[in-house]
């Protein structure tokens, strides 16, 4: 879809990357690291100590979680590698992985690469809440782990403490691991982000994944990390060693500084997006979409049926030509698209004027 945006000159609200870079001082720290020879040669396999310390400090500062930076933190090539390495490390062929669909597209690929079997549990409109009965019913003797993502891409749903506690109870009762993808942890507009690892009995069975891409608006740097017990980190590191070994040396120094930014920075992440969420929620609704208001992330899910359309895929194929805008059909995030076939995702991590231009163009659409 990004290629289609380039080819047609459409406003790209498809892929989730911001059109403004992260903090200038952090970019400068990366440039200085390159110029002063920090990280230009292979950094240590688990990541540079400065970044591992900064990740551990961040988990403690925001969530009261304590991780040993030497044995319980691993730096990865973005959250994407963390997900892949965790699946390859923790799954045996035939193991079942329960994931809440719609899900981020790398999940299906990574489960498949590890020989796992994905078992979707569907989050349904309008609220996209996890259905605990469906989750319970999905657990079998082959279930190895639950793959969580909250705040959730693409729906913007943020799981509540009660929901996470119910998931934790099932994970403990069935002795399951949890992989928790928390890359949108600092993008919450209502409710709170709670790492499932912070719930009783969960630290020892959870691999928490996050990344600098979203929090610091440097998606191209590909610096991610996991926090988990040393046994789990060792397993994931053993795989990571043969995927990328290491990456992003100078960026690791810069992100170590970024993670130490004052609290104000972290609250400004969702603060800065909140007005754009309002603009898009109101603007898309005014255009005629049914809009599902996100509680977190920088994505909005909409329903296209008010336009008389029944296929998000077709709608998104035509949209660049009809309205000069690119969006993503949510069906790509499902195994069983069901009502997801009517849904289309817009990213709002773009400048306000860009969003206004997109809304202006979309106003050419007419509800059917
Ligand atoms: C849910 C989710 N996890 C992981 C990633 C990838 O993160 P990274 O760029 O750090 O690999 C994304 C990126 O869009 C995402 O939406």
mmCIF file of C-alpha atoms in Angstrom, residues 8-326:
data_model
loop_
_atom_site.group_PDB
_atom_site.id
_atom_site.type_symbol
_atom_site.label_atom_id
_atom_site.label_comp_id
_atom_site.label_asym_id
_atom_site.label_seq_id
_atom_site.Cartn_x
_atom_site.Cartn_y
_atom_site.Cartn_z
ATOM 1 C CA UNK A 8 -0.497 7.593 -7.121
ATOM 2 C CA UNK A 9 0.580 10.608 -5.032
ATOM 3 C CA UNK A 10 -2.012 9.591 -2.456
ATOM 4 C CA UNK A 11 -1.846 10.636 1.195
ATOM 5 C CA UNK A 12 -0.463 7.552 2.930
ATOM 6 C CA UNK A 13 -2.432 6.717 6.066
ATOM 7 C CA UNK A 14 -1.616 3.048 5.570
ATOM 8 C CA UNK A 15 1.642 1.949 7.139
ATOM 9 C CA UNK A 16 2.259 3.005 10.755
ATOM 10 C CA UNK A 17 5.189 5.361 10.595
ATOM 11 C CA UNK A 18 5.229 9.014 11.613
ATOM 12 C CA UNK A 19 6.067 11.809 9.186
ATOM 13 C CA UNK A 20 8.060 13.727 11.800
ATOM 14 C CA UNK A 21 11.244 12.290 13.285
ATOM 15 C CA UNK A 22 11.757 11.796 17.007
ATOM 16 C CA UNK A 23 13.611 14.168 19.371
ATOM 17 C CA UNK A 24 16.455 16.095 17.704
ATOM 18 C CA UNK A 25 18.805 15.513 20.642
ATOM 19 C CA UNK A 26 18.370 11.762 20.232
ATOM 20 C CA UNK A 27 19.106 11.952 16.497
ATOM 21 C CA UNK A 28 22.167 14.015 17.400
ATOM 22 C CA UNK A 29 23.252 11.375 19.935
ATOM 23 C CA UNK A 30 23.090 8.743 17.161
ATOM 24 C CA UNK A 31 25.121 10.937 14.803
ATOM 25 C CA UNK A 32 27.699 11.592 17.516
ATOM 26 C CA UNK A 33 27.939 7.899 18.293
ATOM 27 C CA UNK A 34 28.753 7.212 14.628
ATOM 28 C CA UNK A 35 31.299 10.031 14.454
ATOM 29 C CA UNK A 36 33.015 9.157 17.722
ATOM 30 C CA UNK A 37 33.212 5.464 16.934
ATOM 31 C CA UNK A 38 30.630 4.227 19.448
ATOM 32 C CA UNK A 39 28.931 1.098 18.168
ATOM 33 C CA UNK A 40 30.402 1.170 14.669
ATOM 34 C CA UNK A 41 31.779 -2.319 15.214
ATOM 35 C CA UNK A 42 29.732 -5.298 16.404
ATOM 36 C CA UNK A 43 28.176 -4.384 19.734
ATOM 37 C CA UNK A 44 27.853 -7.105 22.423
ATOM 38 C CA UNK A 45 25.366 -9.863 21.500
ATOM 39 C CA UNK A 46 22.823 -9.026 24.221
ATOM 40 C CA UNK A 47 23.042 -5.279 23.423
ATOM 41 C CA UNK A 48 25.266 -2.563 24.848
ATOM 42 C CA UNK A 49 25.180 -2.367 28.665
ATOM 43 C CA UNK A 50 24.026 1.285 28.536
ATOM 44 C CA UNK A 51 20.867 0.302 26.652
ATOM 45 C CA UNK A 52 20.186 -2.793 28.741
ATOM 46 C CA UNK A 53 20.472 -0.637 31.871
ATOM 47 C CA UNK A 54 18.174 1.970 30.345
ATOM 48 C CA UNK A 55 15.551 -0.663 29.453
ATOM 49 C CA UNK A 56 15.666 -2.081 32.984
ATOM 50 C CA UNK A 57 15.375 1.445 34.442
ATOM 51 C CA UNK A 58 12.409 2.195 32.171
ATOM 52 C CA UNK A 59 10.554 -0.946 33.277
ATOM 53 C CA UNK A 60 11.153 0.012 36.880
ATOM 54 C CA UNK A 61 10.318 3.701 36.478
ATOM 55 C CA UNK A 62 6.989 3.152 34.707
ATOM 56 C CA UNK A 63 5.808 -0.207 36.026
ATOM 57 C CA UNK A 64 7.811 -1.045 39.153
ATOM 58 C CA UNK A 65 9.186 -4.143 37.396
ATOM 59 C CA UNK A 66 12.731 -5.173 38.274
ATOM 60 C CA UNK A 67 14.928 -6.856 35.649
ATOM 61 C CA UNK A 68 18.628 -7.613 35.837
ATOM 62 C CA UNK A 69 20.135 -5.723 32.880
ATOM 63 C CA UNK A 70 22.876 -8.341 32.510
ATOM 64 C CA UNK A 71 20.725 -11.439 32.314
ATOM 65 C CA UNK A 72 17.086 -10.394 31.882
ATOM 66 C CA UNK A 73 17.228 -7.835 29.048
ATOM 67 C CA UNK A 74 18.010 -8.507 25.390
ATOM 68 C CA UNK A 75 18.333 -5.894 22.643
ATOM 69 C CA UNK A 76 16.854 -6.929 19.281
ATOM 70 C CA UNK A 77 16.529 -5.604 15.733
ATOM 71 C CA UNK A 78 13.184 -3.991 16.479
ATOM 72 C CA UNK A 79 10.217 -5.670 18.082
ATOM 73 C CA UNK A 80 9.859 -7.623 14.845
ATOM 74 C CA UNK A 81 13.012 -9.617 15.495
ATOM 75 C CA UNK A 82 12.041 -10.033 19.137
ATOM 76 C CA UNK A 83 8.744 -11.618 18.075
ATOM 77 C CA UNK A 84 10.455 -13.904 15.562
ATOM 78 C CA UNK A 85 13.227 -14.963 17.929
ATOM 79 C CA UNK A 86 10.776 -15.567 20.775
ATOM 80 C CA UNK A 87 8.567 -17.789 18.596
ATOM 81 C CA UNK A 88 11.515 -19.733 17.223
ATOM 82 C CA UNK A 89 12.976 -20.141 20.704
ATOM 83 C CA UNK A 90 9.844 -21.102 22.582
ATOM 84 C CA UNK A 91 7.795 -23.198 20.150
ATOM 85 C CA UNK A 92 8.168 -26.802 19.117
ATOM 86 C CA UNK A 93 6.571 -27.804 15.814
ATOM 87 C CA UNK A 94 2.845 -28.344 16.347
ATOM 88 C CA UNK A 95 2.626 -26.145 19.442
ATOM 89 C CA UNK A 96 -0.431 -23.924 19.447
ATOM 90 C CA UNK A 97 -0.247 -20.177 19.910
ATOM 91 C CA UNK A 98 -3.362 -18.253 20.860
ATOM 92 C CA UNK A 99 -3.414 -14.727 19.519
ATOM 93 C CA UNK A 100 -6.156 -12.142 19.520
ATOM 94 C CA UNK A 101 -7.120 -11.362 15.957
ATOM 95 C CA UNK A 102 -6.986 -9.036 14.129
ATOM 96 C CA UNK A 103 -3.239 -9.217 14.633
ATOM 97 C CA UNK A 104 -0.072 -7.537 13.484
ATOM 98 C CA UNK A 105 0.935 -9.334 10.316
ATOM 99 C CA UNK A 106 4.323 -10.614 11.471
ATOM 100 C CA UNK A 107 2.658 -12.813 14.108
ATOM 101 C CA UNK A 108 1.237 -15.279 11.605
ATOM 102 C CA UNK A 109 4.517 -15.455 9.686
ATOM 103 C CA UNK A 110 6.622 -15.952 12.819
ATOM 104 C CA UNK A 111 4.351 -18.639 14.255
ATOM 105 C CA UNK A 112 4.498 -20.422 10.891
ATOM 106 C CA UNK A 113 8.301 -20.123 10.684
ATOM 107 C CA UNK A 114 8.527 -21.763 14.091
ATOM 108 C CA UNK A 115 6.253 -24.608 12.964
ATOM 109 C CA UNK A 116 3.550 -23.450 15.362
ATOM 110 C CA UNK A 117 -0.189 -23.460 14.825
ATOM 111 C CA UNK A 118 -2.026 -20.220 15.352
ATOM 112 C CA UNK A 119 -5.320 -20.275 17.126
ATOM 113 C CA UNK A 120 -7.135 -16.987 16.735
ATOM 114 C CA UNK A 121 -9.497 -15.523 19.305
ATOM 115 C CA UNK A 122 -11.426 -12.680 17.721
ATOM 116 C CA UNK A 123 -11.776 -9.187 19.138
ATOM 117 C CA UNK A 124 -15.139 -7.944 17.910
ATOM 118 C CA UNK A 125 -16.451 -4.503 17.090
ATOM 119 C CA UNK A 126 -17.510 -2.124 18.455
ATOM 120 C CA UNK A 127 -15.322 -2.456 21.564
ATOM 121 C CA UNK A 128 -12.800 -5.124 20.533
ATOM 122 C CA UNK A 129 -12.681 -6.581 24.069
ATOM 123 C CA UNK A 130 -11.043 -9.983 24.686
ATOM 124 C CA UNK A 131 -13.706 -12.681 25.068
ATOM 125 C CA UNK A 132 -12.614 -14.808 28.028
ATOM 126 C CA UNK A 133 -14.968 -17.688 27.218
ATOM 127 C CA UNK A 134 -13.531 -17.854 23.710
ATOM 128 C CA UNK A 135 -10.017 -17.717 25.135
ATOM 129 C CA UNK A 136 -10.781 -20.511 27.593
ATOM 130 C CA UNK A 137 -12.307 -22.611 24.825
ATOM 131 C CA UNK A 138 -9.250 -22.075 22.611
ATOM 132 C CA UNK A 139 -6.842 -23.621 25.126
ATOM 133 C CA UNK A 140 -5.952 -27.251 24.419
ATOM 134 C CA UNK A 141 -3.284 -29.686 25.565
ATOM 135 C CA UNK A 142 -1.084 -28.371 22.700
ATOM 136 C CA UNK A 143 -1.311 -24.712 23.689
ATOM 137 C CA UNK A 144 2.147 -23.399 24.457
ATOM 138 C CA UNK A 145 1.652 -19.679 24.651
ATOM 139 C CA UNK A 146 -0.643 -16.693 24.420
ATOM 140 C CA UNK A 147 0.514 -13.842 22.238
ATOM 141 C CA UNK A 148 -0.806 -10.526 23.508
ATOM 142 C CA UNK A 149 -0.663 -7.051 22.075
ATOM 143 C CA UNK A 150 -2.009 -4.197 24.139
ATOM 144 C CA UNK A 151 -2.364 -1.356 23.222
ATOM 145 C CA UNK A 152 -3.602 -3.266 20.225
ATOM 146 C CA UNK A 153 -2.777 -2.770 16.563
ATOM 147 C CA UNK A 154 -4.998 -2.415 14.528
ATOM 148 C CA UNK A 155 -8.057 -1.837 16.766
ATOM 149 C CA UNK A 156 -6.576 0.615 19.302
ATOM 150 C CA UNK A 157 -8.059 -1.420 22.124
ATOM 151 C CA UNK A 158 -6.249 -1.247 25.490
ATOM 152 C CA UNK A 159 -6.780 -4.280 27.701
ATOM 153 C CA UNK A 160 -7.951 -3.443 31.211
ATOM 154 C CA UNK A 161 -6.393 -4.668 34.437
ATOM 155 C CA UNK A 162 -9.323 -7.073 34.912
ATOM 156 C CA UNK A 163 -8.962 -8.467 31.411
ATOM 157 C CA UNK A 164 -5.226 -8.943 31.837
ATOM 158 C CA UNK A 165 -5.811 -10.559 35.236
ATOM 159 C CA UNK A 166 -8.289 -13.002 33.661
ATOM 160 C CA UNK A 167 -5.777 -13.848 30.918
ATOM 161 C CA UNK A 168 -3.063 -14.266 33.556
ATOM 162 C CA UNK A 169 -5.262 -16.613 35.563
ATOM 163 C CA UNK A 170 -5.747 -18.850 32.521
ATOM 164 C CA UNK A 171 -2.044 -18.723 31.649
ATOM 165 C CA UNK A 172 -1.120 -19.791 35.171
ATOM 166 C CA UNK A 173 -3.828 -22.467 35.405
ATOM 167 C CA UNK A 174 -2.688 -24.043 32.120
ATOM 168 C CA UNK A 175 1.010 -23.354 32.608
ATOM 169 C CA UNK A 176 1.283 -21.223 29.463
ATOM 170 C CA UNK A 177 3.883 -18.686 28.471
ATOM 171 C CA UNK A 178 2.802 -15.203 27.424
ATOM 172 C CA UNK A 179 4.521 -13.064 24.840
ATOM 173 C CA UNK A 180 3.373 -9.517 25.361
ATOM 174 C CA UNK A 181 3.999 -7.048 22.543
ATOM 175 C CA UNK A 182 3.854 -3.609 24.148
ATOM 176 C CA UNK A 183 5.303 -1.394 21.424
ATOM 177 C CA UNK A 184 2.437 1.124 21.864
ATOM 178 C CA UNK A 185 2.891 1.263 25.646
ATOM 179 C CA UNK A 186 3.205 5.065 25.696
ATOM 180 C CA UNK A 187 0.276 5.709 23.364
ATOM 181 C CA UNK A 188 -2.769 5.454 25.576
ATOM 182 C CA UNK A 189 -5.578 8.043 25.549
ATOM 183 C CA UNK A 190 -7.994 6.433 27.984
ATOM 184 C CA UNK A 191 -7.347 3.747 30.564
ATOM 185 C CA UNK A 192 -3.794 2.754 31.418
ATOM 186 C CA UNK A 193 -1.151 0.497 30.009
ATOM 187 C CA UNK A 194 -0.314 -2.344 32.332
ATOM 188 C CA UNK A 195 2.346 -4.914 31.443
ATOM 189 C CA UNK A 196 0.904 -8.361 32.128
ATOM 190 C CA UNK A 197 4.313 -9.266 33.599
ATOM 191 C CA UNK A 198 3.496 -6.999 36.541
ATOM 192 C CA UNK A 199 0.575 -9.203 37.650
ATOM 193 C CA UNK A 200 1.176 -11.848 40.334
ATOM 194 C CA UNK A 201 2.691 -15.059 38.981
ATOM 195 C CA UNK A 202 3.298 -13.593 35.515
ATOM 196 C CA UNK A 203 6.851 -12.269 35.585
ATOM 197 C CA UNK A 204 8.273 -15.784 35.361
ATOM 198 C CA UNK A 205 6.143 -16.781 32.372
ATOM 199 C CA UNK A 206 6.107 -13.577 30.307
ATOM 200 C CA UNK A 207 8.380 -12.312 27.584
ATOM 201 C CA UNK A 208 7.688 -8.585 27.292
ATOM 202 C CA UNK A 209 8.587 -6.956 24.002
ATOM 203 C CA UNK A 210 8.904 -3.291 23.188
ATOM 204 C CA UNK A 211 10.749 -1.021 20.836
ATOM 205 C CA UNK A 212 12.040 2.474 20.162
ATOM 206 C CA UNK A 213 10.139 2.710 16.887
ATOM 207 C CA UNK A 214 6.822 4.019 18.170
ATOM 208 C CA UNK A 215 7.759 5.666 21.460
ATOM 209 C CA UNK A 216 10.581 7.718 19.937
ATOM 210 C CA UNK A 217 9.399 7.990 16.316
ATOM 211 C CA UNK A 218 12.482 6.332 14.873
ATOM 212 C CA UNK A 219 10.912 3.404 13.056
ATOM 213 C CA UNK A 220 13.904 3.092 10.714
ATOM 214 C CA UNK A 221 16.411 2.480 13.488
ATOM 215 C CA UNK A 222 14.995 -0.941 14.391
ATOM 216 C CA UNK A 223 15.970 -0.998 18.039
ATOM 217 C CA UNK A 224 13.777 -3.257 20.145
ATOM 218 C CA UNK A 225 14.161 -5.285 23.300
ATOM 219 C CA UNK A 226 12.739 -8.008 25.467
ATOM 220 C CA UNK A 227 12.592 -8.327 29.215
ATOM 221 C CA UNK A 228 12.044 -11.743 30.787
ATOM 222 C CA UNK A 229 13.610 -14.187 33.221
ATOM 223 C CA UNK A 230 17.190 -15.150 32.444
ATOM 224 C CA UNK A 231 16.129 -18.613 31.205
ATOM 225 C CA UNK A 232 13.698 -17.127 28.716
ATOM 226 C CA UNK A 233 16.156 -14.418 27.653
ATOM 227 C CA UNK A 234 18.856 -17.038 27.117
ATOM 228 C CA UNK A 235 16.530 -19.076 24.906
ATOM 229 C CA UNK A 236 15.564 -16.045 22.812
ATOM 230 C CA UNK A 237 19.170 -14.814 22.621
ATOM 231 C CA UNK A 238 20.329 -18.187 21.338
ATOM 232 C CA UNK A 239 18.007 -17.794 18.352
ATOM 233 C CA UNK A 240 18.719 -14.089 17.896
ATOM 234 C CA UNK A 241 22.419 -14.907 17.619
ATOM 235 C CA UNK A 242 21.733 -16.688 14.322
ATOM 236 C CA UNK A 243 19.115 -14.273 13.001
ATOM 237 C CA UNK A 244 20.965 -10.958 13.137
ATOM 238 C CA UNK A 245 23.586 -11.555 15.877
ATOM 239 C CA UNK A 246 23.619 -7.781 16.568
ATOM 240 C CA UNK A 247 22.418 -4.587 14.932
ATOM 241 C CA UNK A 248 22.209 -0.814 15.165
ATOM 242 C CA UNK A 249 25.274 -0.210 17.372
ATOM 243 C CA UNK A 250 25.257 3.624 17.292
ATOM 244 C CA UNK A 251 21.457 3.724 17.552
ATOM 245 C CA UNK A 252 21.653 1.651 20.706
ATOM 246 C CA UNK A 253 23.627 4.476 22.382
ATOM 247 C CA UNK A 254 21.053 7.015 21.272
ATOM 248 C CA UNK A 255 18.080 4.972 22.461
ATOM 249 C CA UNK A 256 19.762 4.461 25.832
ATOM 250 C CA UNK A 257 19.604 8.265 26.137
ATOM 251 C CA UNK A 258 16.042 8.363 24.830
ATOM 252 C CA UNK A 259 14.798 5.920 27.463
ATOM 253 C CA UNK A 260 16.252 8.207 30.136
ATOM 254 C CA UNK A 261 14.282 11.261 28.910
ATOM 255 C CA UNK A 262 12.150 12.870 31.615
ATOM 256 C CA UNK A 263 8.563 11.728 32.278
ATOM 257 C CA UNK A 264 7.310 14.772 30.355
ATOM 258 C CA UNK A 265 8.603 13.296 27.138
ATOM 259 C CA UNK A 266 6.719 10.052 27.634
ATOM 260 C CA UNK A 267 3.448 11.791 28.490
ATOM 261 C CA UNK A 268 3.875 14.029 25.456
ATOM 262 C CA UNK A 269 3.770 10.963 23.193
ATOM 263 C CA UNK A 270 0.062 10.322 23.716
ATOM 264 C CA UNK A 271 -0.538 14.010 24.514
ATOM 265 C CA UNK A 272 0.750 14.930 21.065
ATOM 266 C CA UNK A 273 -1.417 12.335 19.354
ATOM 267 C CA UNK A 274 -4.634 13.023 21.255
ATOM 268 C CA UNK A 275 -5.694 16.047 19.189
ATOM 269 C CA UNK A 276 -5.000 14.158 15.971
ATOM 270 C CA UNK A 277 -7.100 11.253 17.193
ATOM 271 C CA UNK A 278 -9.998 13.666 17.758
ATOM 272 C CA UNK A 279 -9.484 15.251 14.354
ATOM 273 C CA UNK A 280 -9.591 11.859 12.643
ATOM 274 C CA UNK A 281 -12.412 10.350 14.703
ATOM 275 C CA UNK A 282 -14.614 13.382 14.021
ATOM 276 C CA UNK A 283 -13.475 13.841 10.437
ATOM 277 C CA UNK A 284 -13.935 10.212 9.405
ATOM 278 C CA UNK A 285 -17.350 10.101 11.088
ATOM 279 C CA UNK A 286 -18.368 13.302 9.288
ATOM 280 C CA UNK A 287 -17.272 11.727 6.004
ATOM 281 C CA UNK A 288 -19.646 8.832 6.618
ATOM 282 C CA UNK A 289 -17.499 6.046 8.074
ATOM 283 C CA UNK A 290 -18.581 4.221 11.181
ATOM 284 C CA UNK A 291 -15.651 4.941 13.472
ATOM 285 C CA UNK A 292 -14.384 2.826 16.374
ATOM 286 C CA UNK A 293 -12.693 5.236 18.719
ATOM 287 C CA UNK A 294 -9.241 3.888 19.716
ATOM 288 C CA UNK A 295 -8.153 4.011 23.369
ATOM 289 C CA UNK A 296 -4.505 3.652 22.337
ATOM 290 C CA UNK A 297 -1.994 3.351 19.440
ATOM 291 C CA UNK A 298 -2.074 5.644 16.416
ATOM 292 C CA UNK A 299 -4.600 3.675 14.396
ATOM 293 C CA UNK A 300 -8.324 4.050 13.863
ATOM 294 C CA UNK A 301 -10.544 1.228 12.656
ATOM 295 C CA UNK A 302 -13.580 2.202 10.605
ATOM 296 C CA UNK A 303 -16.472 0.341 8.998
ATOM 297 C CA UNK A 304 -17.152 1.015 5.320
ATOM 298 C CA UNK A 305 -20.690 -0.351 5.135
ATOM 299 C CA UNK A 306 -22.264 3.136 5.330
ATOM 300 C CA UNK A 307 -20.785 3.665 1.841
ATOM 301 C CA UNK A 308 -22.600 0.591 0.572
ATOM 302 C CA UNK A 309 -19.235 -1.223 0.374
ATOM 303 C CA UNK A 310 -18.745 -4.779 1.588
ATOM 304 C CA UNK A 311 -15.058 -5.485 0.938
ATOM 305 C CA UNK A 312 -12.380 -3.502 2.756
ATOM 306 C CA UNK A 313 -9.841 -4.984 0.377
ATOM 307 C CA UNK A 314 -11.627 -3.653 -2.716
ATOM 308 C CA UNK A 315 -12.365 -0.362 -0.985
ATOM 309 C CA UNK A 316 -8.665 0.145 -0.165
ATOM 310 C CA UNK A 317 -7.589 -0.857 -3.675
ATOM 311 C CA UNK A 318 -9.839 1.843 -5.143
ATOM 312 C CA UNK A 319 -9.292 4.513 -2.499
ATOM 313 C CA UNK A 320 -6.029 6.012 -3.886
ATOM 314 C CA UNK A 321 -7.727 6.540 -7.262
ATOM 315 C CA UNK A 322 -11.127 7.609 -5.951
ATOM 316 C CA UNK A 323 -10.007 9.837 -3.120
ATOM 317 C CA UNK A 324 -6.201 10.086 -3.179
ATOM 318 C CA UNK A 325 -5.776 8.370 0.184
ATOM 319 C CA UNK A 326 -4.204 5.062 1.182
#
